[in-house]
PDB file of C-alpha atoms in Angstrom:
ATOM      1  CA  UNK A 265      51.620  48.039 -19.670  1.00 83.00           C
ATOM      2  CA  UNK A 266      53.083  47.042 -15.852  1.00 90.00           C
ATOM      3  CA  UNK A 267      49.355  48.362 -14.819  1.00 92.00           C
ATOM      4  CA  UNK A 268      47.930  45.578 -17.098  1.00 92.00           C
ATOM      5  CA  UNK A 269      49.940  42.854 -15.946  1.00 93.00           C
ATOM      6  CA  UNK A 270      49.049  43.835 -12.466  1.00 93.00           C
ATOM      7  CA  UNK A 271      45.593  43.427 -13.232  1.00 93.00           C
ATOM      8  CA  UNK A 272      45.677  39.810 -15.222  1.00 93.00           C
ATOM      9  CA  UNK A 273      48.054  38.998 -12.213  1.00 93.00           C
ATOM     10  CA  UNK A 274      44.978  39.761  -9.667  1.00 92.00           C
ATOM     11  CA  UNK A 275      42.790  38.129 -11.813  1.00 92.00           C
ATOM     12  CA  UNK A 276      44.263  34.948 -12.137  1.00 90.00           C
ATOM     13  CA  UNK A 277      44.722  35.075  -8.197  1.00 89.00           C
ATOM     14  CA  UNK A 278      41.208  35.922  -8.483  1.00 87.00           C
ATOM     15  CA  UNK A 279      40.045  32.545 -10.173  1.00 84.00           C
ATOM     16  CA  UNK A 280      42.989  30.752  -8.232  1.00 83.00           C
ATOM     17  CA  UNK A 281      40.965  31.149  -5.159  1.00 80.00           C
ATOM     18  CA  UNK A 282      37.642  29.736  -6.632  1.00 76.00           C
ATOM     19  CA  UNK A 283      39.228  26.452  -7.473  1.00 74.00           C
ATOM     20  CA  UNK A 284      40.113  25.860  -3.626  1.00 74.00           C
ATOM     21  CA  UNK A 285      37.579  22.570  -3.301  1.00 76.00           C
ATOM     22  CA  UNK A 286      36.732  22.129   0.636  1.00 79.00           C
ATOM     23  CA  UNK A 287      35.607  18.933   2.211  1.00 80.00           C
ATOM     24  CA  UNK A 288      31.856  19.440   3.595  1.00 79.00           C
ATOM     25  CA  UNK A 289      32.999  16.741   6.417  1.00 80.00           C
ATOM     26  CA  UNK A 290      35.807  14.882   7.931  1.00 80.00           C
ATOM     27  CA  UNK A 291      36.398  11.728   6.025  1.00 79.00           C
ATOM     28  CA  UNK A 292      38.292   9.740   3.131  1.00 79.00           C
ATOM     29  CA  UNK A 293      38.019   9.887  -0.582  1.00 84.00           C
ATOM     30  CA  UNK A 294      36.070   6.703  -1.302  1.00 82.00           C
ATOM     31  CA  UNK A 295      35.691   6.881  -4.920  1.00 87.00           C
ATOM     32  CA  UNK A 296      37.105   9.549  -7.607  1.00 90.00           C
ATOM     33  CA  UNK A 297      35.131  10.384 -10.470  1.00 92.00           C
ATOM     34  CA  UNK A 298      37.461  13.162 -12.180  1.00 90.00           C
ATOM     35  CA  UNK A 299      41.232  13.347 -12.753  1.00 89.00           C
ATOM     36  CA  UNK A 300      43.754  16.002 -12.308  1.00 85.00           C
ATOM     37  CA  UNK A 301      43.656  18.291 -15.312  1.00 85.00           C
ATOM     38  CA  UNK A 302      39.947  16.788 -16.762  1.00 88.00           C
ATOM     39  CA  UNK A 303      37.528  19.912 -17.340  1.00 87.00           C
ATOM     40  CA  UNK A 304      34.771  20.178 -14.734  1.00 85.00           C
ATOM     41  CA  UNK A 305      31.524  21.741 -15.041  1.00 87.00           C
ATOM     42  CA  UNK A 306      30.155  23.617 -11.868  1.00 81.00           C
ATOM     43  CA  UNK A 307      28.645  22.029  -9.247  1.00 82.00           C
ATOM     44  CA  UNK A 308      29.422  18.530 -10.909  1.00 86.00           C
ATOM     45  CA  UNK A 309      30.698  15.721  -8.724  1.00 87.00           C
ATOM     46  CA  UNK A 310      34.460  15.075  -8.645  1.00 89.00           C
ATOM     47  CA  UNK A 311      34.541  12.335  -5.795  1.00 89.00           C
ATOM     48  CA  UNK A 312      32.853  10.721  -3.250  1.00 86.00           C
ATOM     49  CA  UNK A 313      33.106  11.225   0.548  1.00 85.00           C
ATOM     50  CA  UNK A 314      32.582   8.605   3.210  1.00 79.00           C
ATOM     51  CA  UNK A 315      32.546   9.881   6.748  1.00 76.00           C
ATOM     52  CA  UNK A 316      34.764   8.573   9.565  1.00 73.00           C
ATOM     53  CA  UNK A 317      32.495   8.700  11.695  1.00 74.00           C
ATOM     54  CA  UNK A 318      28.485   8.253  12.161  1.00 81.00           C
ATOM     55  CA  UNK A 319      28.458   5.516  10.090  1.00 90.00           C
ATOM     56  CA  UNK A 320      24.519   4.155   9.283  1.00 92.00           C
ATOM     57  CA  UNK A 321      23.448   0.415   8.644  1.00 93.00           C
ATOM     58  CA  UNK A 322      20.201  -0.172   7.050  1.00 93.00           C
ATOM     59  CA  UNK A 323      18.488  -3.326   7.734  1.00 90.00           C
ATOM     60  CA  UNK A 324      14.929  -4.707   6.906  1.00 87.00           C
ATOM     61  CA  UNK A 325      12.717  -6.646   9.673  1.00 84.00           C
ATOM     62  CA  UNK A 326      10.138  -8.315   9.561  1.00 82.00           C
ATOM     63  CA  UNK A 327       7.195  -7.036  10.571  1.00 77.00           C
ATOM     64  CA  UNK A 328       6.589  -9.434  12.986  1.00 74.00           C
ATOM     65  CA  UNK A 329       9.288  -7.996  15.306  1.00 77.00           C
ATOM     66  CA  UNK A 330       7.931  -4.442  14.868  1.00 76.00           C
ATOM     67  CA  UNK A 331       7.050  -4.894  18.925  1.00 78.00           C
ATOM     68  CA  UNK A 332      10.556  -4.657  20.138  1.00 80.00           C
ATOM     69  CA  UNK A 333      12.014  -2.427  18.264  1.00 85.00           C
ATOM     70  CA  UNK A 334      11.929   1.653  19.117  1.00 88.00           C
ATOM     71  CA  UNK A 335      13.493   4.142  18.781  1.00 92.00           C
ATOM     72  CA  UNK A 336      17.507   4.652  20.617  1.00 92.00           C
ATOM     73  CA  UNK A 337      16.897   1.176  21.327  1.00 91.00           C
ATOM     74  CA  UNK A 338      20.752  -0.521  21.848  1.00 93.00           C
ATOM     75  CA  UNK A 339      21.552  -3.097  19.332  1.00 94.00           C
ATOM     76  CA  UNK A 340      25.472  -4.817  18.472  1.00 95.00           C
ATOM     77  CA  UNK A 341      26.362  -4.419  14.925  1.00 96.00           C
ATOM     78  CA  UNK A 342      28.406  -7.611  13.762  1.00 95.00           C
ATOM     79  CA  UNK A 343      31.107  -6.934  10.827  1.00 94.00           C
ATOM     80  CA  UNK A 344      31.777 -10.208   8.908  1.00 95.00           C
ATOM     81  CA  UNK A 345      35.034  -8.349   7.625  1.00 93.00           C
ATOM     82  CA  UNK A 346      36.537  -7.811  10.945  1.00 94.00           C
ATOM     83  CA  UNK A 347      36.404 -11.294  11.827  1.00 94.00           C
ATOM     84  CA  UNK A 348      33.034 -10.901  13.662  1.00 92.00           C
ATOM     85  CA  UNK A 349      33.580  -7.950  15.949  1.00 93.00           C
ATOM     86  CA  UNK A 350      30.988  -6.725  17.264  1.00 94.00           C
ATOM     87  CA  UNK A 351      30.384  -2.262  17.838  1.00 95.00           C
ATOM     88  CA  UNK A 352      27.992  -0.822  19.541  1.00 95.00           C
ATOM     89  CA  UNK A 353      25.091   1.107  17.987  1.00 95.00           C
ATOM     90  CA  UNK A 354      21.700   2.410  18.231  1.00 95.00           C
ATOM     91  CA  UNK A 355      18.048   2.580  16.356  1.00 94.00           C
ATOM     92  CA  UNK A 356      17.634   5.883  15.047  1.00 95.00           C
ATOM     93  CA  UNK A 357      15.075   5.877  12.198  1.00 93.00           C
ATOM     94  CA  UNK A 358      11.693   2.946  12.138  1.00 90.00           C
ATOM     95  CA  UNK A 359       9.687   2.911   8.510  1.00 87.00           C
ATOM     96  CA  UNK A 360       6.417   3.984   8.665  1.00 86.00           C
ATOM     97  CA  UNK A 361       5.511   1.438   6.873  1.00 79.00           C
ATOM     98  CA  UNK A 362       5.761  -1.826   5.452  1.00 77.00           C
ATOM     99  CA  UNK A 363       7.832  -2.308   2.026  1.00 75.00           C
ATOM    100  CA  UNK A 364       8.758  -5.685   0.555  1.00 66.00           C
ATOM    101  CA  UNK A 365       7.489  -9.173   1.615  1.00 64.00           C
ATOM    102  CA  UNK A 366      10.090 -11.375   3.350  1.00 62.00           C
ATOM    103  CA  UNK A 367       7.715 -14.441   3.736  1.00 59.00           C
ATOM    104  CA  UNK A 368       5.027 -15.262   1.288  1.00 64.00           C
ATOM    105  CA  UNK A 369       1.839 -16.842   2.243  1.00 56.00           C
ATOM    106  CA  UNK A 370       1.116 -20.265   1.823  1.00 61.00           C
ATOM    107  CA  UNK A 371      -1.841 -22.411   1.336  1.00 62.00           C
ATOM    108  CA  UNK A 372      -2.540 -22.859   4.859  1.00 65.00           C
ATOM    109  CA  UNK A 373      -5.716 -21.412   6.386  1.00 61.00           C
ATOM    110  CA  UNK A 374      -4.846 -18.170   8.175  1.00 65.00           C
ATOM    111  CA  UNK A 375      -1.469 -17.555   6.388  1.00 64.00           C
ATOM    112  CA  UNK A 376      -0.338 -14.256   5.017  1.00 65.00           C
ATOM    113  CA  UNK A 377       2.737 -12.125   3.575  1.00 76.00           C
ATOM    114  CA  UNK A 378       5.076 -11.493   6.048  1.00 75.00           C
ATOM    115  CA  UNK A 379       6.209  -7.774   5.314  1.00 79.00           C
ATOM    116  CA  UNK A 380       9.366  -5.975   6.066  1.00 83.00           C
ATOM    117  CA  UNK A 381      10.475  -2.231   7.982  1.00 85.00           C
ATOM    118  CA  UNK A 382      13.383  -0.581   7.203  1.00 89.00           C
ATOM    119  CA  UNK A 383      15.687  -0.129  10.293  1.00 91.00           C
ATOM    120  CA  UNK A 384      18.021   2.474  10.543  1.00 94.00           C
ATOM    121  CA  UNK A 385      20.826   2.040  13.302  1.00 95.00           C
ATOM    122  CA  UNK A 386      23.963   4.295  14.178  1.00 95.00           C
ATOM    123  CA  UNK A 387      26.709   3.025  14.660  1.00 94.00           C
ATOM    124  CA  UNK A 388      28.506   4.921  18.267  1.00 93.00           C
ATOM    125  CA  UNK A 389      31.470   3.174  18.412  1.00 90.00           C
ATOM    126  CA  UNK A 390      34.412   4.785  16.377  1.00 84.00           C
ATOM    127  CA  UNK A 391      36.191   2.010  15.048  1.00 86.00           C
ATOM    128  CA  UNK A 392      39.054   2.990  12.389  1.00 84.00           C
ATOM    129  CA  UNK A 393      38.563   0.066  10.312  1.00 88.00           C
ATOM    130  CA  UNK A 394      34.742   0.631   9.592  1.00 88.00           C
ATOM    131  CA  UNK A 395      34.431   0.969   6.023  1.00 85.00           C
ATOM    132  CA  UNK A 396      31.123   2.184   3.504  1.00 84.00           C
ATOM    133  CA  UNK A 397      29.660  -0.731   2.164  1.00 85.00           C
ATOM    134  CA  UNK A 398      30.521  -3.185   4.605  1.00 90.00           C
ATOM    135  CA  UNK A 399      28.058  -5.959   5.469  1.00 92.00           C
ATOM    136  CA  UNK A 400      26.513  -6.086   8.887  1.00 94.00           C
ATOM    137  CA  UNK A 401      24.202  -8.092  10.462  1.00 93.00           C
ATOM    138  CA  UNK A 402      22.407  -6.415  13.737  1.00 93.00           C
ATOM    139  CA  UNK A 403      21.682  -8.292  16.787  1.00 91.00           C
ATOM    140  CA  UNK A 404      19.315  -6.240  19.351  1.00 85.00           C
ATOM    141  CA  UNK A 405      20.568  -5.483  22.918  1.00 82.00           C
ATOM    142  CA  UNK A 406      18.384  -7.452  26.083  1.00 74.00           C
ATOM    143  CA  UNK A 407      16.320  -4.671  27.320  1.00 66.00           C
ATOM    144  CA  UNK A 408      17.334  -4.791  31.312  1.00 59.00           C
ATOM    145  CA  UNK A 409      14.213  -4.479  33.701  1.00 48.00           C
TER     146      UNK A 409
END
């Protein structure tokens, strides 16, 4: 009977150690989907992650300033929430194409759509009081000759 025990005992160890849940990054619980004590299927989501750092702002320009932008190009990212202060950042990702129109045509002669390219800029600055989902408007760096 002690044998027994022993081996329920090193079982339950057994599935002890499969419910350790480990973080795939360094970050902060930004939303939790489950509670302690709900039943959870494998693999299904119990919360959501948001880094602390490398944080990504996607933007759409038009296409119209497609000529200055490239890639590691230096831009300021400007938070609204943080009274305006400005981080540092860079371009990391340019569409390869066009998506939505920002401008439509008119009925003047030569007019057309005025399409836009998604923009993808890091953020290199480590500021503490960045936050997912905040709105930012991107203002691009003077290129020094």
């Amino acid at each position: 009977q002690v044998e027994a025990l022993k081996a329920q005992l090193e079982e339950a160890r057994s599935y002890q150690q499969e419910t350790r849940i480990v973080a795939p990054l360094d970050g902060y619980v930004s939303q939790r989907i489950m509670d302690a004590g709900e039943m959870v299927a494998a693999g299904a989501p119990i919360l959501t992650l948001a880094s602390k750092t490398g944080f990504k702002v996607k933007i759409y320009a038009d296409e119209t300033k497609f000529g200055s932008l490239q890639l590691d190009r230096p831009v300021k990212v400007v938070l609204p929430a943080l009274a305006g202060a400005e981080v540092n950042g860079r371009i990391i990702r340019i569409s390869q194409s066009a998506d939505f129109a920002t401008r439509k045509a008119t009925n003047e002669q030569n007019s057309f759509d005025v399409r836009a390219l998604q923009i993808v800029v890091l953020i290199t600055d480590n500021d503490p009081r960045l936050r997912t989902g905040m709105t930012a408007r991107v203002k691009l760096v003077s290129m020094g000759k």
